[in-house]
Tab-separated table of C-alpha atoms in Angstrom:
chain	number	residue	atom	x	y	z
A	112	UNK	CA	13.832	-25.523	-50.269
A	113	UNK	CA	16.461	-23.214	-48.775
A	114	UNK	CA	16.325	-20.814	-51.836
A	115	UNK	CA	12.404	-20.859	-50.699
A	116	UNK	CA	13.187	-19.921	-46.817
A	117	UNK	CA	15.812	-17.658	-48.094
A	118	UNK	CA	13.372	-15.754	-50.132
A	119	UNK	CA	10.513	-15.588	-47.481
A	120	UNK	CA	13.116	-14.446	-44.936
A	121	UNK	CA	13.661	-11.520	-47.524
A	122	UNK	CA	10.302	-10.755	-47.787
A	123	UNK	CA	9.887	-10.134	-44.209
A	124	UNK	CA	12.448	-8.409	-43.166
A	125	UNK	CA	11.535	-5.872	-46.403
A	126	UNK	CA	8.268	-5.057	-44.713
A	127	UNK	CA	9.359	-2.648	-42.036
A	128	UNK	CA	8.351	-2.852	-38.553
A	129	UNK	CA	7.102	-6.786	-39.225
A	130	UNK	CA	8.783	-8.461	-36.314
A	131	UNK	CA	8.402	-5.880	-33.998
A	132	UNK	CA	4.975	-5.298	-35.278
A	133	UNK	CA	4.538	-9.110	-34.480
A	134	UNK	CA	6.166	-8.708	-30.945
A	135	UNK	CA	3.701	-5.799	-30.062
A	136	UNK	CA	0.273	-7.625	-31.160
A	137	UNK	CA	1.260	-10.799	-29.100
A	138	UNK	CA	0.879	-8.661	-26.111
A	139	UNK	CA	-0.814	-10.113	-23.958
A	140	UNK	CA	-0.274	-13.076	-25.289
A	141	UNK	CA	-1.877	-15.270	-21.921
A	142	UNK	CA	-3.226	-14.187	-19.247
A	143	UNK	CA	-1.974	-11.034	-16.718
A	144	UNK	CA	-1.421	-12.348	-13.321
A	145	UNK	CA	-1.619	-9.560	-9.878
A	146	UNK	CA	0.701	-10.951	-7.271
A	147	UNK	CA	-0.424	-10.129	-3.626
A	148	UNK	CA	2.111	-10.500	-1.409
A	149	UNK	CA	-0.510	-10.736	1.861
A	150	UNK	CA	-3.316	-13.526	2.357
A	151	UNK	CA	-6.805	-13.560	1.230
A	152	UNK	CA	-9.298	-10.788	2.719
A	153	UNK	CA	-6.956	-7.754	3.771
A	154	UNK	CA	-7.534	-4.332	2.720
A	155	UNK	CA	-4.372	-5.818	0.077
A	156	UNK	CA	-6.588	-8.566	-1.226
A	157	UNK	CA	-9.120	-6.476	-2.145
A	158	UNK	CA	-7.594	-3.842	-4.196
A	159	UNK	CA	-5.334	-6.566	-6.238
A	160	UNK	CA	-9.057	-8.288	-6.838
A	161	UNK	CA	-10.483	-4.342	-7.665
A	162	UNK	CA	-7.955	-3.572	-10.078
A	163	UNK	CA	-7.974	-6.944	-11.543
A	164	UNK	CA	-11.159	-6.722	-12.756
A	165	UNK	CA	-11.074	-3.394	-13.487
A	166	UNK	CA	-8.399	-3.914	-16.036
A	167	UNK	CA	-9.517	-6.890	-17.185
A	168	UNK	CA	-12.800	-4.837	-18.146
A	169	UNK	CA	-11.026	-2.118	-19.923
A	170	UNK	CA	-8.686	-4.192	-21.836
A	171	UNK	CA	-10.089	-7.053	-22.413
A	172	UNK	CA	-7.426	-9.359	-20.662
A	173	UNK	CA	-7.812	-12.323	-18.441
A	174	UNK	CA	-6.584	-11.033	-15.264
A	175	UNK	CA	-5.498	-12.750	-12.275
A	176	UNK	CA	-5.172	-12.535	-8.691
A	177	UNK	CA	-2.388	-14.660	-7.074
A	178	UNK	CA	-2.060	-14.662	-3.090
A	179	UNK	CA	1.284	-15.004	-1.786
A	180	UNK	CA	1.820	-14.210	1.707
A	181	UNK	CA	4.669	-14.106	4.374
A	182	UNK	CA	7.390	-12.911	5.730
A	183	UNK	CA	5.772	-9.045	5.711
A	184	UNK	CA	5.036	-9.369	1.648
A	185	UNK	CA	8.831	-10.625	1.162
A	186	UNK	CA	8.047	-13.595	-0.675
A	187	UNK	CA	5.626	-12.632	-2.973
A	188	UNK	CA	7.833	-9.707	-3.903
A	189	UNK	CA	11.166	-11.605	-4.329
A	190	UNK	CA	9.116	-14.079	-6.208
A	191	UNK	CA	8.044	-11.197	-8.593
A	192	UNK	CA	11.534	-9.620	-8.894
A	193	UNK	CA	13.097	-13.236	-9.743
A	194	UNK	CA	10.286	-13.370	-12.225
A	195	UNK	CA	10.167	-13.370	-15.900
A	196	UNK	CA	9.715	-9.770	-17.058
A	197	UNK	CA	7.790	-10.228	-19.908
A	198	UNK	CA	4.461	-8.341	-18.655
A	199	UNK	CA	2.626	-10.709	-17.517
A	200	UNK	CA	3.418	-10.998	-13.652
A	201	UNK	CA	2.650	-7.788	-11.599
A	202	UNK	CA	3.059	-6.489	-7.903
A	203	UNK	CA	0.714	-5.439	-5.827
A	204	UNK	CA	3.379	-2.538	-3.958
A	205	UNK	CA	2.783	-1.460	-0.307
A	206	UNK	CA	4.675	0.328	2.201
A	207	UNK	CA	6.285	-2.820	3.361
A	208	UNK	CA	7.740	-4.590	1.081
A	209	UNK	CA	8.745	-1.801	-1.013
A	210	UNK	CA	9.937	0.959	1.782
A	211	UNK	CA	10.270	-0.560	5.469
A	212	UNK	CA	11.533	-3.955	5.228
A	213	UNK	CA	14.977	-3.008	4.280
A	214	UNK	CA	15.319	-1.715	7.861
A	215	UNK	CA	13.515	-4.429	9.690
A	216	UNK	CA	14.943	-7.936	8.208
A	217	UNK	CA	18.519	-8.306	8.334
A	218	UNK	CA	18.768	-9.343	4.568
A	219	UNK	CA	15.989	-8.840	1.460
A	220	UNK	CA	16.665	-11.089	-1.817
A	221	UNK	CA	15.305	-7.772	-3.743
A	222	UNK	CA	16.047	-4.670	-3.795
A	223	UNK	CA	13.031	-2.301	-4.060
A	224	UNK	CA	14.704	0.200	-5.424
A	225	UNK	CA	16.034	-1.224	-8.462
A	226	UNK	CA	14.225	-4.318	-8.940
A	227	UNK	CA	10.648	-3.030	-10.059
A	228	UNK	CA	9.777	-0.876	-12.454
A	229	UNK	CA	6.252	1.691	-10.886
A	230	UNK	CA	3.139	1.273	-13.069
A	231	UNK	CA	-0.140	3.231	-11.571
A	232	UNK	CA	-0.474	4.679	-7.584
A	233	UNK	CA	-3.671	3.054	-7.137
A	234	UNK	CA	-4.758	3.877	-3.434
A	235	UNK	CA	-3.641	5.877	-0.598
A	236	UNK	CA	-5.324	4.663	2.217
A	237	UNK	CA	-5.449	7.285	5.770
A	238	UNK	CA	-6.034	5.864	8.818
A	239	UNK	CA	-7.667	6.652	11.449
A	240	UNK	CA	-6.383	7.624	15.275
A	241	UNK	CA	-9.263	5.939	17.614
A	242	UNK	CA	-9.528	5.767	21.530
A	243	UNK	CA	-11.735	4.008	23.899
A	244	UNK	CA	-14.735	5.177	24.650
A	245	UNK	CA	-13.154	5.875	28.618
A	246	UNK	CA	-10.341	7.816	27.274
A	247	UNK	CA	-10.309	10.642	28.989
A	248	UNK	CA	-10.240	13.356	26.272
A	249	UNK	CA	-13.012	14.093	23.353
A	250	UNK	CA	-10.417	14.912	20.555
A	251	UNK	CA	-6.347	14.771	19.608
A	252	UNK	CA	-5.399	18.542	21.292
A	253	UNK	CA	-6.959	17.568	24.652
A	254	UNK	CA	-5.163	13.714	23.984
A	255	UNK	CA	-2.052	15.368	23.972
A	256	UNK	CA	-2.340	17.008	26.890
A	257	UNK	CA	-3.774	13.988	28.730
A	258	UNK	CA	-0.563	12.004	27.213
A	259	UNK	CA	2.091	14.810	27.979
A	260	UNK	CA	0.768	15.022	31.585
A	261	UNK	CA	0.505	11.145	32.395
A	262	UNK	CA	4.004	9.955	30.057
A	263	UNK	CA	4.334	5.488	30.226
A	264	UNK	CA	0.685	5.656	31.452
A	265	UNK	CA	-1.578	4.801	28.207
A	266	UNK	CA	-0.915	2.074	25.626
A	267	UNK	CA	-1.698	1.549	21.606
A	268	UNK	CA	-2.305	-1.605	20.426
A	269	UNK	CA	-1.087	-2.327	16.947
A	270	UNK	CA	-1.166	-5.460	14.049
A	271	UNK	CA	2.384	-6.400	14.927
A	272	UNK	CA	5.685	-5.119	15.319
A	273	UNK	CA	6.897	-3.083	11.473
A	274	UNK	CA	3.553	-3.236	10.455
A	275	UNK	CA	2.071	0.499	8.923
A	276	UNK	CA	-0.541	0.747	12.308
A	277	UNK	CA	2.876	0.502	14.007
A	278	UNK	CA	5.068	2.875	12.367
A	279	UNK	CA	2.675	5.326	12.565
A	280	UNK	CA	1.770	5.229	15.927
A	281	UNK	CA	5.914	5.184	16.395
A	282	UNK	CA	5.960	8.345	13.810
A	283	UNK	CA	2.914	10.223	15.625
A	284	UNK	CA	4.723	9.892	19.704
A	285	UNK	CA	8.066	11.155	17.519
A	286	UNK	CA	5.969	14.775	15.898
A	287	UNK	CA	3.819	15.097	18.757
A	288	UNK	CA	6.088	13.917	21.509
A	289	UNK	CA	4.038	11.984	23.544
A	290	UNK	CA	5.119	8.819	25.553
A	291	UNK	CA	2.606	5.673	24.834
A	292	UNK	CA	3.285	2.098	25.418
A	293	UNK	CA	3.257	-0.185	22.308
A	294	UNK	CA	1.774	-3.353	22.639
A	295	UNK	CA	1.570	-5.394	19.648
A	296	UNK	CA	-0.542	-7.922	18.434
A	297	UNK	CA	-0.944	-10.402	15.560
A	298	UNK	CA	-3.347	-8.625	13.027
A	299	UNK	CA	-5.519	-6.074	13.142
A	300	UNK	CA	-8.386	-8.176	14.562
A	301	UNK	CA	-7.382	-9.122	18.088
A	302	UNK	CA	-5.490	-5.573	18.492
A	303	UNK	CA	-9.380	-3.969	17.493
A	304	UNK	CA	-10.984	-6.633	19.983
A	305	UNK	CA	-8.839	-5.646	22.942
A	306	UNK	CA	-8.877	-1.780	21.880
A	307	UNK	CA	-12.831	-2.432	22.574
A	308	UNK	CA	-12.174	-4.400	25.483
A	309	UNK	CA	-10.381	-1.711	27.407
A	310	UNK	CA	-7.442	-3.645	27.909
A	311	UNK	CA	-5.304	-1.206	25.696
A	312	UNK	CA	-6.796	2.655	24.937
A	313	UNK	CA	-5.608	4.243	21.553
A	314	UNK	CA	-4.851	2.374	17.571
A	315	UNK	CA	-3.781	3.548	14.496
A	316	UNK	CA	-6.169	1.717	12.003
A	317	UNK	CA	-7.972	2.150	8.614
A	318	UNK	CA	-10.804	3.698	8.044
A	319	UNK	CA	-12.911	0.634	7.152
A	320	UNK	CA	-11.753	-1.401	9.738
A	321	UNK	CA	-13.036	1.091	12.649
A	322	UNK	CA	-15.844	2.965	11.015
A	323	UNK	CA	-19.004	1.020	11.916
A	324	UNK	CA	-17.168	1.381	15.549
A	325	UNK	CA	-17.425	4.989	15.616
A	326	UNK	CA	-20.462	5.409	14.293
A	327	UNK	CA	-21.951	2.880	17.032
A	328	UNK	CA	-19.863	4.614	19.719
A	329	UNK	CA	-17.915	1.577	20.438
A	330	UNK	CA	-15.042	3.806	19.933
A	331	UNK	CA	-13.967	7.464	19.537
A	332	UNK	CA	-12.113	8.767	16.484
A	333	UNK	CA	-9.801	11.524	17.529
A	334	UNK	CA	-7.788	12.132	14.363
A	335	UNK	CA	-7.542	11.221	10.683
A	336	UNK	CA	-4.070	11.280	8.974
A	337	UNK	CA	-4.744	12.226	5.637
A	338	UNK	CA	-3.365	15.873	4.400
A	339	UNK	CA	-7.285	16.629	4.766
A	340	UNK	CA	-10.532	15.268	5.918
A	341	UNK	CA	-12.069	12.375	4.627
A	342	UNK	CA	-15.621	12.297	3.411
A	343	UNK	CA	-16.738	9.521	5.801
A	344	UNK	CA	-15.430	11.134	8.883
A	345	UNK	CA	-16.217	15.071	8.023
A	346	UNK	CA	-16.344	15.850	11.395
A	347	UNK	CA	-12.842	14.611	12.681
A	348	UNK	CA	-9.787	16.962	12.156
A	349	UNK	CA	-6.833	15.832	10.574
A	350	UNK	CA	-3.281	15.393	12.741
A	351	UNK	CA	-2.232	18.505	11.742
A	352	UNK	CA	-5.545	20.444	12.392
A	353	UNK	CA	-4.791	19.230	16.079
A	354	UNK	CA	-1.259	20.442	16.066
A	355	UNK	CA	1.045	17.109	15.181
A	356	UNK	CA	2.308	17.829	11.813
A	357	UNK	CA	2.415	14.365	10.334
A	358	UNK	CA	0.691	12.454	7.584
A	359	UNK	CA	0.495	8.865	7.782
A	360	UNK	CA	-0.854	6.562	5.959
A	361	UNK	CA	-0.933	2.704	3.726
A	362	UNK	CA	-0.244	3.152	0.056
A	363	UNK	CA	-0.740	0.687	-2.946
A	364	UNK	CA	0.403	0.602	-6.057
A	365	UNK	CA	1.464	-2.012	-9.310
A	366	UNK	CA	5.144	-2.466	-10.105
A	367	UNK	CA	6.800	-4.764	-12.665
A	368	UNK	CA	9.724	-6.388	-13.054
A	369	UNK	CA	11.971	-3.694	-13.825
A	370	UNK	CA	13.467	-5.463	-16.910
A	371	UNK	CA	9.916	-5.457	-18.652
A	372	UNK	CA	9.937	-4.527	-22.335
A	373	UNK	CA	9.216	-0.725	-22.261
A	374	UNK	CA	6.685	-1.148	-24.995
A	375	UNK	CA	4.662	-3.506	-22.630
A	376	UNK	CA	5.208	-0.959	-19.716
A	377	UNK	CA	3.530	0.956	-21.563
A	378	UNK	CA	0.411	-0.454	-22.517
A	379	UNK	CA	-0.127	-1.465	-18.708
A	380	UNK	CA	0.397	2.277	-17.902
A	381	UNK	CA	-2.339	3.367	-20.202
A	382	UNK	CA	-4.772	0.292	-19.222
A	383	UNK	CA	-4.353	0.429	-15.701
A	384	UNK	CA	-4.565	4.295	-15.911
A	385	UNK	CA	-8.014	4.348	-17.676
A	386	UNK	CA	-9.538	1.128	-15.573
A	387	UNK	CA	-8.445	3.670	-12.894
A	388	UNK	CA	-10.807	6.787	-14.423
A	389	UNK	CA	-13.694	4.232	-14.279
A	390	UNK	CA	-16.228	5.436	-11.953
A	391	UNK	CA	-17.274	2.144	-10.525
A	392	UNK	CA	-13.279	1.776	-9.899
A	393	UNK	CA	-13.013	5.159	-7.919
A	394	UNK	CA	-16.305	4.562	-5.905
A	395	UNK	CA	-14.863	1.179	-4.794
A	396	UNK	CA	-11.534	2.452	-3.807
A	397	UNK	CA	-13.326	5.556	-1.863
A	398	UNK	CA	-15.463	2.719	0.170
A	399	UNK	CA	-12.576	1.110	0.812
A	400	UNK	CA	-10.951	4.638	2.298
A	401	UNK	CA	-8.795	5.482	-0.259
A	402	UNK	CA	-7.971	9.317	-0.820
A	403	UNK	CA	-7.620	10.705	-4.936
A	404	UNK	CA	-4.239	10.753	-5.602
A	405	UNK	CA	-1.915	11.196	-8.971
A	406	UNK	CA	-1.480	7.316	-10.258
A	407	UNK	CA	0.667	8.151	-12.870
A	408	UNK	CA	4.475	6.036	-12.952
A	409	UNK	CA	6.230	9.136	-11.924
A	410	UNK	CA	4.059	10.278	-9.026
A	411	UNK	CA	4.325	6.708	-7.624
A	412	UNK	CA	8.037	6.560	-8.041
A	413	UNK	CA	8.941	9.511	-6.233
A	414	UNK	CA	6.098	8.566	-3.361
A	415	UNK	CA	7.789	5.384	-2.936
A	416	UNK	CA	10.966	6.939	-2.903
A	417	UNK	CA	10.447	9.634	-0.181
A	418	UNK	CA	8.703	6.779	1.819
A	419	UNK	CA	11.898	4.450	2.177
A	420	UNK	CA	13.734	7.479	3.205
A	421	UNK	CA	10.750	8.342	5.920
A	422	UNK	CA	10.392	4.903	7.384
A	423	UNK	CA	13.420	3.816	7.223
A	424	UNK	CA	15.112	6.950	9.195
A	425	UNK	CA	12.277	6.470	12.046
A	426	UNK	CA	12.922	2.383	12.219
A	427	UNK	CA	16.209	2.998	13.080
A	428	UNK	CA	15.697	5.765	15.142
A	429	UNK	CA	12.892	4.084	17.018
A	430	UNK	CA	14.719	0.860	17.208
A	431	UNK	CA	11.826	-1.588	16.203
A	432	UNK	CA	12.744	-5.022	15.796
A	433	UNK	CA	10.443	-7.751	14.162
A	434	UNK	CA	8.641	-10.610	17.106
C-alpha cells in the first residue's frame, strides 16, 4: 500500500503544473461574497448589488451581497481585512473607510493603506451644489458674492459630521473662501427635508438624490463638482466654471484582502473589468450619477491614495470631529 501512494505521488508531481493547475481550476471554488460596509438602500447598496450581478453574469459565479454597517463603514472593512484572503470576500471601498476615517476616529483596527489589495474603480459619483429656491442668487459666481458679502449668515445642511456631503462642503468654503454655517444631520434624508423646508439654504448632495428636486423647482442647482458637466444637468457649470477650483466627489471601488493569491487577483481583475464594459452595467452606473472613469487596479490605487492625502490634510485643518 505505501509502495502504491509512493508511486501515485510520483506520478503527479511528474506532470508539471498539476497542483497548481489544481489550485487555479478550484477558483471559485463557493460562492464570491461583496461586503458593504453601509446599510441596505444607499447609493453603496446599490452599486455592491450592480456589480454583483454584473459579475456574476460574466463569470458565471454565485455572487453575493453582504450588508455590514456602522461605525462610518469601519466594521465591515476591519471585518474584511481580518478576513480570509482566499478570494472569496470583497470590499465595497469608499471615501470613508478607505481615506477619511484615519483622521476622524481616534484608532482604526485596519490600515487602508496596507491592508487591501485595489481590484476595479467602479464609480465616481459628483455631487451636486443645490440652494433653496429663496436663495438669493441664480448660480455659484453670484453665490459667492452673496456669501462673501453676508460671512456666518447662510447655513449647509449635511448627512452628518465626516460624512463626503460634509467634507466637501468643508473643502468648497476652504477654495472659494466663503464663511457658511454647518449644520449636520443624520442622513441625507432629513438634511434634504429641511434644505426644502427653508430651515437651512445650501447642500452638497448626489445627483440622484436631488434631481427630481431640480427639475420640479423644489430646489436650485448652482454647481456640479465633477471635472466637467454631467449629462443630466447640461445646463449647470461645474465649480471650476464658476471660479472655485475644486473637484469633489464619492468614489467606489472593490478591494481584497491584500494577502489574496495573486493568481486569484487576477481573475477578479479581468471579470470585474469586463462585467464593467457591459452596457447594461455602464447605463446603470450613469443613472445612478456616476462619471466614466479608468477602473483598472492601478488607476484606483493611486485615486485612493491622493484622496487620504486630500481629506485627511483638510480634516485636520478644518478640525471636524465625529457627533
Amino acid at each position: 500500500m505505501q509502495r502504491r501512494n509512493f508511486l501515485q505521488a510520483g506520478a503527479a508531481l511528474a506532470i508539471p503544473g498539476l497542483a497548481g493547475a489544481s489550485h487555479a481550476q478550484a477558483f471559485p471554488s463557493k460562492p464570491i461574497r461583496i461586503v458593504c460596509p453601509y446599510p441596505a438602500g444607499a447609493t453603496t447598496d446599490a452599486i455592491s448589488r450592480l456589480m454583483a450581478h454584473a459579475l456574476q453574469t460574466e463569470s458565471g459565479a454565485t455572487v453575493l451581497v453582504d450588508n455590514r454597517g456602522g461605525a462610518g463603514g469601519n466594521i465591515g472593512t476591519e471585518a474584511v481585512a481580518r478576513g480570509e484572503a482566499d478570494g472569496h470576500t470583497l470590499l465595497l471601498a469608499a471615501l470613508g473607510p478607505m481615506a477619511a476615517n484615519a483622521a476622524l476616529y481616534p484608532k482604526l483596527n485596519y490600515d487602508p493603506a496596507k491592508d487591501f489589495a485595489p481590484l476595479a474603480w467602479t464609480a465616481s459619483v459628483p455631487l451636486v451644489m443645490v440652494a433653496h429656491p429663496a436663495f438669493p442668487a441664480p448660480n455659484l459666481r453670484a453665490a459667492l458674492e452673496v456669501l462673501r458679502k453676508a460671512p456666518g449668515r447662510y447655513s449647509y445642511a449635511s448627512a452628518g459630521n465626516g460624512t463626503p456631503q460634509h467634507l466637501a462642503a468643508e473643502l468648497f468654503k476652504r477654495e472659494a473662501q466663503v464663511s457658511i454655517l454647518h449644520v449636520p444631520y443624520r442622513g441625507s434624508a432629513p438634511a434634504l427635508n429641511d434644505l426644502m423646508g427653508g430651515t437651512v439654504q445650501l447642500l452638497f448632495e448626489a445627483t440622484p438624490a436631488v434631481l427630481q428636486h431640480i427639475v420640479s423647482g423644489r430646489l436650485k442647482a448652482l454647481a456640479v463638482t465633477s471635472p466637467a458637466r454631467i449629462p443630466a444637468l447640461p445646463e449647470v457649470p461645474t465649480l471650476k466654471e464658476s471660479g472655485v477650483d475644486a473637484q469633489i466627489g464619492g468614489w467606489y471601488g472593490f478591494v481584497a484582502p491584500a494577502a489574496t493569491p495573486s493568481e486569484r487577483q487576477a481573475w477578479l481583475v479581468e471579470h470585474m473589468g469586463r462585467a464593467l464594459a457591459q452596457k447594461n452595467t455602464r447605463d446603470k452606473l450613469a443613472e445612478l450619477g456616476s462619471i466614466t472613469v479608468d477602473s483598472s487596479p492601478q488607476a484606483f490605487a493611486r485615486m485612493m491614495a491622493g484622496e487620504r492625502i486630500r481629506w485627511q490634510q483638510l480634516i485636520r485643518e478644518a478640525g471636524i470631529k465625529l457627533d
